[in-house]
Tab-separated table of C-alpha atoms and ligand atoms in Angstrom:
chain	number	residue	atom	x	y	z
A	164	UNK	CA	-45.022	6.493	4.936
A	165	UNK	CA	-45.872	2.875	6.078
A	166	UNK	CA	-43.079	0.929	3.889
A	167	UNK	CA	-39.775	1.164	4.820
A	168	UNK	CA	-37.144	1.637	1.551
A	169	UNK	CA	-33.833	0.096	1.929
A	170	UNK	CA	-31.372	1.366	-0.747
A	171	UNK	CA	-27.988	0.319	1.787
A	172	UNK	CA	-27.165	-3.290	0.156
A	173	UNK	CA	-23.142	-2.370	-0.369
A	174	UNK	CA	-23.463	-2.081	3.505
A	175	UNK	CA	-25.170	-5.534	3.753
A	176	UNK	CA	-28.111	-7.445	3.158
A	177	UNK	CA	-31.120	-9.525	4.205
A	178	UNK	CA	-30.945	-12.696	4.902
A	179	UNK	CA	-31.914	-15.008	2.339
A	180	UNK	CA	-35.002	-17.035	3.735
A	181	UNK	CA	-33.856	-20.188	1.907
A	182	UNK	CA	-30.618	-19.489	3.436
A	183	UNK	CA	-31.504	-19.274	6.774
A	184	UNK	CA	-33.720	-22.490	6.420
A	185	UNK	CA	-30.449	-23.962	5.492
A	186	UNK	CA	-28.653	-22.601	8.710
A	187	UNK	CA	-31.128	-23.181	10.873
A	188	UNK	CA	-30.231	-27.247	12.376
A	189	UNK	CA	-26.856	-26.102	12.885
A	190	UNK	CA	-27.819	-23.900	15.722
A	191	UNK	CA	-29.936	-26.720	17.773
A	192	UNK	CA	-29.824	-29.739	16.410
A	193	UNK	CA	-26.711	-30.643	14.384
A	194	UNK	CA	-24.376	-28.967	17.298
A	195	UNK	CA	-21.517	-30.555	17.305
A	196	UNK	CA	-18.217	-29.239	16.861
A	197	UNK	CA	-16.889	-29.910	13.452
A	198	UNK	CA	-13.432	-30.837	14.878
A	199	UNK	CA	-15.051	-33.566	16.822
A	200	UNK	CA	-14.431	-37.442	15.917
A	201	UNK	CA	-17.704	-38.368	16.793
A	202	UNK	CA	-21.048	-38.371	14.510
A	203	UNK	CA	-22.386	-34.710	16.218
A	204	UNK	CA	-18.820	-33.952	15.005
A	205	UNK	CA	-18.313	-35.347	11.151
A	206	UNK	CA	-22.427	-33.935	10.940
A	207	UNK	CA	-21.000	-30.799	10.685
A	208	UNK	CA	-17.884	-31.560	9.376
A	209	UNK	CA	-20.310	-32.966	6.518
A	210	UNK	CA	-22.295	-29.551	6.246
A	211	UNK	CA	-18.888	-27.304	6.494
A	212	UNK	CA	-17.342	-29.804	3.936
A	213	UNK	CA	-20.687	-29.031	1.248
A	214	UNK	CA	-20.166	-25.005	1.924
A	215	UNK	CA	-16.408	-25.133	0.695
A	216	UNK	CA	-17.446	-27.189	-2.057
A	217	UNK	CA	-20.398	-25.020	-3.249
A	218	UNK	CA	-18.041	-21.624	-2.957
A	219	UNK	CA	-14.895	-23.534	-4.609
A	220	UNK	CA	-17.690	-23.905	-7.557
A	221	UNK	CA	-18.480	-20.612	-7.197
A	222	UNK	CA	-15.206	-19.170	-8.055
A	223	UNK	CA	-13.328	-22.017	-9.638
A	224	UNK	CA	-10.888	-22.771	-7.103
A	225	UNK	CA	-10.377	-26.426	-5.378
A	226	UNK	CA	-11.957	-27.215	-2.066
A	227	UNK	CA	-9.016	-27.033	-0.042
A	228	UNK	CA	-7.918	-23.828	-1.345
A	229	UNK	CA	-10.915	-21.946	0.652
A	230	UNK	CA	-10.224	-20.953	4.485
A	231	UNK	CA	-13.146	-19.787	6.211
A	232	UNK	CA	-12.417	-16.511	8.214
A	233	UNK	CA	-15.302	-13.462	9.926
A	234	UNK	CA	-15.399	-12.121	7.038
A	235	UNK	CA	-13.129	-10.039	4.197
A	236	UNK	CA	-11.696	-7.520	6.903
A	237	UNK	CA	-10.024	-10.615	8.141
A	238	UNK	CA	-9.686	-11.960	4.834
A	239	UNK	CA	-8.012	-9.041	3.669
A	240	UNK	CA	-5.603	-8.540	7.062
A	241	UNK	CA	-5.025	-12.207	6.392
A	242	UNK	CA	-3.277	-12.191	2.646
A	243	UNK	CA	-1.407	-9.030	3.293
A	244	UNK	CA	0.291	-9.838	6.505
A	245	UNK	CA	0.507	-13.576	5.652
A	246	UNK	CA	2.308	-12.824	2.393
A	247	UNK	CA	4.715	-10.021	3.546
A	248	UNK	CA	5.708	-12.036	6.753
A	249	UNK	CA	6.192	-15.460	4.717
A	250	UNK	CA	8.530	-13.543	2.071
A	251	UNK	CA	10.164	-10.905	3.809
A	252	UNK	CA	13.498	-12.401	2.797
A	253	UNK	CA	12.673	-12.115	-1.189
A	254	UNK	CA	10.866	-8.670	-1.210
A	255	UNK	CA	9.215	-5.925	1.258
A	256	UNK	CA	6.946	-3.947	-1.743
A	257	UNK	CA	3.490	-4.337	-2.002
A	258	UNK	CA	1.689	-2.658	-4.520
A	259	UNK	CA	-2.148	-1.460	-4.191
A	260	UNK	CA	-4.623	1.218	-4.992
A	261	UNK	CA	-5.976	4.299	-3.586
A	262	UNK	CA	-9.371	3.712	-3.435
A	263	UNK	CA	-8.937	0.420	-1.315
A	264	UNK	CA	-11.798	-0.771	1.907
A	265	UNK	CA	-9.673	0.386	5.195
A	266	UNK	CA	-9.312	-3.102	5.918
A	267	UNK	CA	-6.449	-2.589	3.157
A	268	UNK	CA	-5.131	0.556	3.443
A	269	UNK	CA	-5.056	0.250	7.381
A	270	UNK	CA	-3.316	-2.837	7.136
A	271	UNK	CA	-0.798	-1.791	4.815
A	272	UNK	CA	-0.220	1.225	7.186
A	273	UNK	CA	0.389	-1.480	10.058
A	274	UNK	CA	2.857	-3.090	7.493
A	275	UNK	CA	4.594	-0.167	6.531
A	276	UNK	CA	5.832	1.126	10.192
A	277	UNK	CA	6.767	-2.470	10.250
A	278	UNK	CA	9.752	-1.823	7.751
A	279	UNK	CA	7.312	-2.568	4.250
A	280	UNK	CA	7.187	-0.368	1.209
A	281	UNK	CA	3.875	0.300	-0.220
A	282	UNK	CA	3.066	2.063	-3.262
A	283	UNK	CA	-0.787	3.285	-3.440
A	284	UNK	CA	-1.667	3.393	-6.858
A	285	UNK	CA	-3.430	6.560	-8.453
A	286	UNK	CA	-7.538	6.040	-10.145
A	287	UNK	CA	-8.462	7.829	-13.135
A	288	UNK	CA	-11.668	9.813	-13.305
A	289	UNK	CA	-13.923	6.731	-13.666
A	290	UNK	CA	-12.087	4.984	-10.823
A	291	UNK	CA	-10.031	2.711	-12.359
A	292	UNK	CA	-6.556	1.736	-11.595
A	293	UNK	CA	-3.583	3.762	-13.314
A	294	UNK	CA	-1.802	0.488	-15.537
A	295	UNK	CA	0.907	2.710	-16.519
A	296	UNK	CA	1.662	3.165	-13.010
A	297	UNK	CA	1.572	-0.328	-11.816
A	298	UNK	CA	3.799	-1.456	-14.462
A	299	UNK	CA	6.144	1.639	-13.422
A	300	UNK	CA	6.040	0.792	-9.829
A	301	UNK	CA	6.979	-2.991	-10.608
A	302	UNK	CA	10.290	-4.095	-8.889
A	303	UNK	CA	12.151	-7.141	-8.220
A	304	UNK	CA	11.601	-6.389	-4.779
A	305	UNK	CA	7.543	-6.881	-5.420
A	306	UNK	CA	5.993	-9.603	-3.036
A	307	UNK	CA	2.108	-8.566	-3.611
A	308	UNK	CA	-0.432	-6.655	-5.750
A	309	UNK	CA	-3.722	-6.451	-4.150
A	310	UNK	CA	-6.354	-4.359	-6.345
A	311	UNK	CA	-9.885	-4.690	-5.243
A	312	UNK	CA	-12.615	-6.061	-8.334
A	313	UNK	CA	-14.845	-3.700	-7.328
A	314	UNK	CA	-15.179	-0.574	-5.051
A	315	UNK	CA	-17.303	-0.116	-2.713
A	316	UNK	CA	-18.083	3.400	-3.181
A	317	UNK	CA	-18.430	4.012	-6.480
A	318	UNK	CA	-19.432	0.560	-7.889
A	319	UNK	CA	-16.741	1.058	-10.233
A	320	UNK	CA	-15.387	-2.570	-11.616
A	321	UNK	CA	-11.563	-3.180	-12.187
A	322	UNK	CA	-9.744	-4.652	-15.345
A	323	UNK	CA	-9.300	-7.366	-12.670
A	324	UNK	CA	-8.196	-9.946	-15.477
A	325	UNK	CA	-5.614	-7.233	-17.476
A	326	UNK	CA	-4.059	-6.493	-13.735
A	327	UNK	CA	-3.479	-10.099	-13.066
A	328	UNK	CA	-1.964	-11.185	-16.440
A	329	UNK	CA	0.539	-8.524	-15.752
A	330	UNK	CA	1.098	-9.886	-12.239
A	331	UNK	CA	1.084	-13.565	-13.593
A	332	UNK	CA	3.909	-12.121	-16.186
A	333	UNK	CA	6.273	-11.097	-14.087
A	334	UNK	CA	5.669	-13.933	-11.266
A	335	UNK	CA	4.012	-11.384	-8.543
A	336	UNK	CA	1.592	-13.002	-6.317
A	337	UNK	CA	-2.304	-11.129	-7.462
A	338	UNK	CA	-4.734	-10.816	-4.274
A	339	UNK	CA	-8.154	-9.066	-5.053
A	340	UNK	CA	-10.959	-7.939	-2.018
A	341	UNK	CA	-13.942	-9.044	-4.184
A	342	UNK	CA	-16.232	-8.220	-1.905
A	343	UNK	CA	-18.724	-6.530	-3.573
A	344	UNK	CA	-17.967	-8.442	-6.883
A	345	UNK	CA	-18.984	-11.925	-5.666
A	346	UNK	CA	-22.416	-12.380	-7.292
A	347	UNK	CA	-22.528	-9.051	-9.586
A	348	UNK	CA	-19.875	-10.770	-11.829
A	349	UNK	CA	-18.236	-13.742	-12.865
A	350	UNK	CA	-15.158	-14.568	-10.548
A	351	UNK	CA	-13.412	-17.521	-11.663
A	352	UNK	CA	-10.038	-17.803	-10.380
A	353	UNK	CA	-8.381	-20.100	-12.771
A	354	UNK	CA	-9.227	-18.534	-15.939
A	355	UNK	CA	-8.739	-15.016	-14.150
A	356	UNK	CA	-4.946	-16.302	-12.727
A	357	UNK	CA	-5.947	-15.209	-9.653
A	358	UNK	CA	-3.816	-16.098	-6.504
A	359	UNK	CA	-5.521	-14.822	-3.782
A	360	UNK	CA	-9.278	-13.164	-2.940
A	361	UNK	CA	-11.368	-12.665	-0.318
A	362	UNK	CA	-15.007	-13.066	0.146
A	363	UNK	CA	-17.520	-11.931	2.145
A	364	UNK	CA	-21.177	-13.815	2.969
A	365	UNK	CA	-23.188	-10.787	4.519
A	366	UNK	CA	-22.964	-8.892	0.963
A	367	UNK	CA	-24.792	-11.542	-0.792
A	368	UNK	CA	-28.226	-12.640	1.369
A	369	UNK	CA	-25.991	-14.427	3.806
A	370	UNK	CA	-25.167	-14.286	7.255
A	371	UNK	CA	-22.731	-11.503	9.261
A	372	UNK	CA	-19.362	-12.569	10.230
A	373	UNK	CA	-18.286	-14.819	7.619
A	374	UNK	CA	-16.443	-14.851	4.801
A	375	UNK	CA	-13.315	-16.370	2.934
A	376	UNK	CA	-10.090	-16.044	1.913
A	377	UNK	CA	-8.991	-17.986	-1.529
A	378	UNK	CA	-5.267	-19.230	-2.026
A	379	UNK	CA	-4.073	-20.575	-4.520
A	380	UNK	CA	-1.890	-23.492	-3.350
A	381	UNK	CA	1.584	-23.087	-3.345
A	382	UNK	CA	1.548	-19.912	-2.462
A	383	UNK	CA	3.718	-18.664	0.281
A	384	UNK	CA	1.881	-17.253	3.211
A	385	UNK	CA	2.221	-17.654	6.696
A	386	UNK	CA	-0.990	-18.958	9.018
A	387	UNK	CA	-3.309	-16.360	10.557
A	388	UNK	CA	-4.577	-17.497	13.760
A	389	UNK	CA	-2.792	-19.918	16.011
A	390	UNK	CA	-4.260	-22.524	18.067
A	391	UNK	CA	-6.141	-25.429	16.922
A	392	UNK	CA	-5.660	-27.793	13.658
A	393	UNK	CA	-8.551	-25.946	11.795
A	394	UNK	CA	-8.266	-24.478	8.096
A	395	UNK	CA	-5.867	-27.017	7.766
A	396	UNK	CA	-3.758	-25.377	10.621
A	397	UNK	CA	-3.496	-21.853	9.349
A	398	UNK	CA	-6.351	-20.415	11.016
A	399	UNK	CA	-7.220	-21.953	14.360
A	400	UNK	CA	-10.618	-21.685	16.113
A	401	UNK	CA	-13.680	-23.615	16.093
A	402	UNK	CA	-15.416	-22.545	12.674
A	403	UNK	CA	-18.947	-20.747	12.693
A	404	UNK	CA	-20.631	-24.185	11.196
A	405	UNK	CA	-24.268	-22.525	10.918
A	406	UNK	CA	-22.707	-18.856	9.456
A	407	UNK	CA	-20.655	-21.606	7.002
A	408	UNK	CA	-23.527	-23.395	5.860
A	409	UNK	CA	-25.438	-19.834	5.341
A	410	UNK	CA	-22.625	-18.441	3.094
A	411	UNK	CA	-22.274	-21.734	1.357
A	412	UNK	CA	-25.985	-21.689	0.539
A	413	UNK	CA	-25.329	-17.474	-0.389
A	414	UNK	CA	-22.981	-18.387	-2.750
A	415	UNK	CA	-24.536	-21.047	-4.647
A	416	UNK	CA	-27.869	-19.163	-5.035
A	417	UNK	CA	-25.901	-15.761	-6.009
A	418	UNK	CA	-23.929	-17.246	-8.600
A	419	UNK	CA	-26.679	-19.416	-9.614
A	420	UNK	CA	-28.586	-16.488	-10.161
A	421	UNK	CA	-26.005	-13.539	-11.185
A	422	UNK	CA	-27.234	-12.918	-15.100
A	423	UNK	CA	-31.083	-12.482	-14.085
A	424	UNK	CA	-30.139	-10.810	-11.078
A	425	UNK	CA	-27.898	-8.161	-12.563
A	426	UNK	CA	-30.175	-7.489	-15.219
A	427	UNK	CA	-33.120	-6.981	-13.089
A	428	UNK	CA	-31.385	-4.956	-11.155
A	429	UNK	CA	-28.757	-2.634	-13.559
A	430	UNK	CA	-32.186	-1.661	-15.210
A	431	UNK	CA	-33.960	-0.499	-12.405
A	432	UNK	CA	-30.844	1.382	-11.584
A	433	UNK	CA	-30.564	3.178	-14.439
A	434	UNK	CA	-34.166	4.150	-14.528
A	435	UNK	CA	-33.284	5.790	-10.825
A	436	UNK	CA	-30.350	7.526	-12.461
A	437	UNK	CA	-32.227	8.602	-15.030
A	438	UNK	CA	-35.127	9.807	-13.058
A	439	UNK	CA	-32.761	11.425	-10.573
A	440	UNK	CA	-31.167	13.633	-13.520
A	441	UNK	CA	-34.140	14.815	-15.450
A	442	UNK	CA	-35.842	15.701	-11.843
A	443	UNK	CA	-32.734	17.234	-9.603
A	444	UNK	CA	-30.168	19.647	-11.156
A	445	UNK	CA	-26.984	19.755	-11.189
A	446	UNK	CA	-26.452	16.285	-9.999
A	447	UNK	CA	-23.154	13.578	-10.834
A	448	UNK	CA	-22.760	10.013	-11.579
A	449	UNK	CA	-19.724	8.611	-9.880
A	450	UNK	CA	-17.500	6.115	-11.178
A	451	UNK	CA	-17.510	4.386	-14.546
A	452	UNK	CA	-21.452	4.553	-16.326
A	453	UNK	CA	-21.253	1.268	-17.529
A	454	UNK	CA	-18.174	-0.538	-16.116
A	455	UNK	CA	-20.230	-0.641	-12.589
A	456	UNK	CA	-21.617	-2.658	-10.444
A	457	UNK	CA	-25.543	-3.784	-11.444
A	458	UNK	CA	-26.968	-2.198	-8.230
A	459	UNK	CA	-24.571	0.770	-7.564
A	460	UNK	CA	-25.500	4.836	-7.889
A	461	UNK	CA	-23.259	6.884	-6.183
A	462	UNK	CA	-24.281	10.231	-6.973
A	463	UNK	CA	-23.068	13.791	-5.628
A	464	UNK	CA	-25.811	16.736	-5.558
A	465	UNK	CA	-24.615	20.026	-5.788
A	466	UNK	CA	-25.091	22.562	-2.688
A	467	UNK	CA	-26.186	20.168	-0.385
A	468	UNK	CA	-24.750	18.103	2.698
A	469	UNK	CA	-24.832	14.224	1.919
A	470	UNK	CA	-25.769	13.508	5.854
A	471	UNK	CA	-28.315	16.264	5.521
A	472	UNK	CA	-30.155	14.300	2.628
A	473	UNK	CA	-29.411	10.960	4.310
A	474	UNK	CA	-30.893	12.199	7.809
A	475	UNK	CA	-33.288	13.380	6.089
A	476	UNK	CA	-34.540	10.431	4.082
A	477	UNK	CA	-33.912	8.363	7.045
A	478	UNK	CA	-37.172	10.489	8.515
A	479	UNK	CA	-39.292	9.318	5.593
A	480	UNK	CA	-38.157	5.920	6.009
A	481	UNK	CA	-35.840	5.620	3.307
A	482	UNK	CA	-31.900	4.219	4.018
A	483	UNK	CA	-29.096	5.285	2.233
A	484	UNK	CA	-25.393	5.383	2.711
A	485	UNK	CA	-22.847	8.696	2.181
A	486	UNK	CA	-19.719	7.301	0.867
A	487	UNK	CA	-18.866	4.019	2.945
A	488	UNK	CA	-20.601	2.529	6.077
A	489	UNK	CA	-17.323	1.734	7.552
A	490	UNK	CA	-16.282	5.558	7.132
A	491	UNK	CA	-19.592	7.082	6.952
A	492	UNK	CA	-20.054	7.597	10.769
A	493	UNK	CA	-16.498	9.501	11.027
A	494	UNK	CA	-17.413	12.488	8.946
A	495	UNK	CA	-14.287	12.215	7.091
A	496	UNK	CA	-13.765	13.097	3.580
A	497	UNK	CA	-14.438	9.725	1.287
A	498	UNK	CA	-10.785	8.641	0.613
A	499	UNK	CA	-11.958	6.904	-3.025
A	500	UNK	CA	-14.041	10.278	-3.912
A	501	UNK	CA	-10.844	12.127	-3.278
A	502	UNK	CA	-8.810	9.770	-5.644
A	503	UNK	CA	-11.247	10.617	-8.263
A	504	UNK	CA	-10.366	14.602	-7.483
A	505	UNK	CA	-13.541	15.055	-6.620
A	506	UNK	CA	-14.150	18.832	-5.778
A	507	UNK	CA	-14.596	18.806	-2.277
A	508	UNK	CA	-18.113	20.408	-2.081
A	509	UNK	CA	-19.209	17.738	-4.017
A	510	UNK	CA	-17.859	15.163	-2.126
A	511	UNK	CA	-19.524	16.430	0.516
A	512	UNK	CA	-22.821	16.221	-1.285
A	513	UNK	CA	-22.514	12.269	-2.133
A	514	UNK	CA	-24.828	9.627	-1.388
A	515	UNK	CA	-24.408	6.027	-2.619
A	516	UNK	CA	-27.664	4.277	-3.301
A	517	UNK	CA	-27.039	0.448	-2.986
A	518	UNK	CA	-29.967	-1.516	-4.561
A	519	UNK	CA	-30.989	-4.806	-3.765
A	520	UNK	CA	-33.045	-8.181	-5.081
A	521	UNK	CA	-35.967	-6.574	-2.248
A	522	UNK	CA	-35.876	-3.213	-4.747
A	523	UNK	CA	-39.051	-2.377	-6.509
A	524	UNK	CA	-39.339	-0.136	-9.234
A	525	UNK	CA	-42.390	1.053	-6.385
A	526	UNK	CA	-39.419	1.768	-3.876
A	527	UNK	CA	-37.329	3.595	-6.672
A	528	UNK	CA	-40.450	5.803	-7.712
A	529	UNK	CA	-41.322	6.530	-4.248
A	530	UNK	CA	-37.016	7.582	-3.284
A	531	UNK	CA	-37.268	10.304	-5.854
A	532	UNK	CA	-40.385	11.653	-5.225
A	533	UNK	CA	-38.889	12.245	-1.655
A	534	UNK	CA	-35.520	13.146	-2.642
A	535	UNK	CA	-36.440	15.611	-5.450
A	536	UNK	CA	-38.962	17.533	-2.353
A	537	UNK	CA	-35.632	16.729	-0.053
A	538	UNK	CA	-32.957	18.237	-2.110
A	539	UNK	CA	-35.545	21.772	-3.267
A	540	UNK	CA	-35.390	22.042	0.829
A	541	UNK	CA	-31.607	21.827	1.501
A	542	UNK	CA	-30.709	24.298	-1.814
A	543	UNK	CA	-33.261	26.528	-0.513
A	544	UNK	CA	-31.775	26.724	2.712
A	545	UNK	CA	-28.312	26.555	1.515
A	546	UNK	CA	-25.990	29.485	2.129
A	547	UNK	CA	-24.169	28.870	-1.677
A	548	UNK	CA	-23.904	32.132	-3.670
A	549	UNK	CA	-24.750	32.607	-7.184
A	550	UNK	CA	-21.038	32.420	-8.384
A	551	UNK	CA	-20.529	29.062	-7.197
A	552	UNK	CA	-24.503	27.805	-8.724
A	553	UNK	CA	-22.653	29.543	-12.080
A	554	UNK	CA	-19.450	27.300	-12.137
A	555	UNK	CA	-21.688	24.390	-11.055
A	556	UNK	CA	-24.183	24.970	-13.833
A	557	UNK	CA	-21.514	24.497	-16.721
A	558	UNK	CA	-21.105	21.517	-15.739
A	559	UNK	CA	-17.483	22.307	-13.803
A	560	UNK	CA	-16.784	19.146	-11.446
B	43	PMP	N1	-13.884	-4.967	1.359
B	43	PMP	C1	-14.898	-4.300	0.772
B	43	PMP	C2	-14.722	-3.801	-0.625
B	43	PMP	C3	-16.086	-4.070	1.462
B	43	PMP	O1	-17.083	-3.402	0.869
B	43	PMP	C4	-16.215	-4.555	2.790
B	43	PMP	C5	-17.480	-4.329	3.587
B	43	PMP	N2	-17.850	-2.977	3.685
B	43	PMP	C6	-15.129	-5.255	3.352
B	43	PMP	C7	-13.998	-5.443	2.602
B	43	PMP	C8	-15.207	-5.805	4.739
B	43	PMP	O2	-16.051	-6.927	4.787
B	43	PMP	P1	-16.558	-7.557	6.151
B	43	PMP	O3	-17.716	-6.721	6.583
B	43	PMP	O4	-16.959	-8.962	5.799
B	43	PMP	O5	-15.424	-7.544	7.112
């Protein structure tokens, strides 16, 4: 097979050519450090200025309520330590889900041997976040609810807006990771009453290593890096003007683009899905069927090992993910699939396929042609015995 198929876009993306046209003075030619007083300095001062604006328009906020960080691990360490260290005398509970990136759920873990109580809310079948719960788990003592828009997993997409009227209700700063949201749907801050989110540029055609954190001003948390004046003093270091100006330009062209963009791509999805179930046997649809992100098919195949399939459409040139990059290479158990009570046979036999603006319907004809001949060799091999190909058959998840 001479094309290469790349079906891994949750895990990142190309780089947008117009994009990296865009970037591509700041590396040689318009140097200077945008901290400088001089005109190499307020150049890129200029150019870093234009990238908060166009990402402020992007998700509603004001200019000066965007601080550029690496990215949304930092974004997300960021809001949760900055909030529970700048109110630790009004509250220590922070509320979240489950089915959280690690760059969450570790961080909470760091918070709670620091003295911090954190409830992890439960996901119902489709993925989405237990309401009853949250409003049980609610105390006076609540500093922070941080639910992410969409997972990363199982494309599943949160009732971001009915979570954050109940925070705005009772006065509880709302953070959400909308990582893989930014571009698949609308974010807008204001209208959403959204205090806090963080962004990512490398999911959306832009560079590695950048990203954003949103907050809504006025709101208490404490500064992330010290040093420098930079980020208005709350996080230090000279900024990344070129990987700025390349998320900037990601942003504007992503939300610029999101209605023909998700359409192109939720239908070309679905026609995988499709293909994929009237082909393969006893295969699952994770997460929500509609309520998902355009470009997201996370699918579990009985009988089979998800690394087998992956390593083995990796040989024929094709790249796919089982459950998340970040967790993939550990061979642990997908944390999010086990929220869902995922059998865990099953969970061993998921693979998320991540589609992207490249995607052809070409590339999508070609992927199940190999995995259909890919999946008849694993079963064939596999040591499953009838009993279990019984249970599985009536449907039994
Ligand atoms: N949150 C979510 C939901 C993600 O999917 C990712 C990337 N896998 C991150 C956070 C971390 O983003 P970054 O790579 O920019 O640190």
């Amino acid at each position: 097979m001479d094309k290469k198929i790349y079906l891994d876009n949750a895990a990142t993306t190309m780089l947008n050519s117009e994009v990296l046209a865009e970037m591509m003075p700041y590396f040689n030619s318009i140097y200077g450090n945008a901290s400088s007083l001089h005109s190499f300095g307020r150049d890129a001062k200029a150019a870093v200025d234009l990238a908060r604006e166009r990402i402020a328009k992007g998700i509603g906020c004001k200019p000066n309520e965007i601080y550029f960080t690496s990215g949304a691990t930092e974004a997300n360490n960021w809001i949760l330590r900055g909030v529970a260290n700048a109110n630790r005398t009004r509250g220590n509970h922070i509320i979240t889900s489950k089915i959280e990136h690690p760059s969450i759920l570790e961080t909470c873990a760091d918070l709670e041997r620091q003295g911090f109580k954190v409830t992890y809310l439960d996901v119902d079948s489709y993925g989405f976040v237990r309401i009853d719960q949250l409003l049980h788990y609610l105390s006076k003592d609540t500093i922070l609810i941080s639910i992410m828009a969409a997972n990363n997993e199982i494309g599943t997409i949160q009732n971001i807006q009915a979570i954050a009227s109940i925070a705005n209700e009772k006065g509880i700063p709302f953070h959400t990771d909308a990582t893989q949201a930014l571009g698949a749907i609308n974010l807008n801050v204001q209208e959403m009453k959204i205090d806090a989110m963080s962004l990512s540029s490398h999911k959306i055609y832009g560079p590695k290593g950048v990203g954003a954190l949103y907050i809504r001003s006025g709101l208490l948390v404490d500064r992330f890096m010290t040093g420098g004046e930079q980020e208005s003093g709350r996080r230090a270091g000279t900024v990344n003007t070129p990987g700025i100006v390349g998320f900037g330009k990601a942003v504007e062209i992503c939300t610029r683009d999101i209605v023909a963009n998700s359409k192109k791509l939720k239908s070309l999805r679905d026609y995988f899905i499709r293909q994929v179930q009237q082909k393969i046997d006893m295969v699952y649809l994770n997460g929500h069927p509609v309520q998902r992100l355009p470009n997201n098919a996370s699918l579990s195949f009985a009988m089979v090992e998800g690394e087998s399939i992956l390593f083995m459409l990796d040989m024929q040139g094709i790249a796919v993910s089982t459950g998340s990059a970040c967790s993939s290479g550990s061979l642990q158990e997908s944390h999010v699939l086990k929220a869902l009570n995922i059998p865990a046979d099953l969970i061993q036999g998921t693979v998320r396929f991540s589609l992207g603006k490249m995607t052809t319907k070409e590339d999508i004809d070609q992927t199940v042609d190999v995995l259909v001949s890919v999946i008849k060799k694993l079963r064939h091999i596999s040591p499953v015995t009838k009993a279990q190909v019984g249970r599985l058959k009536k449907g039994d998840k």
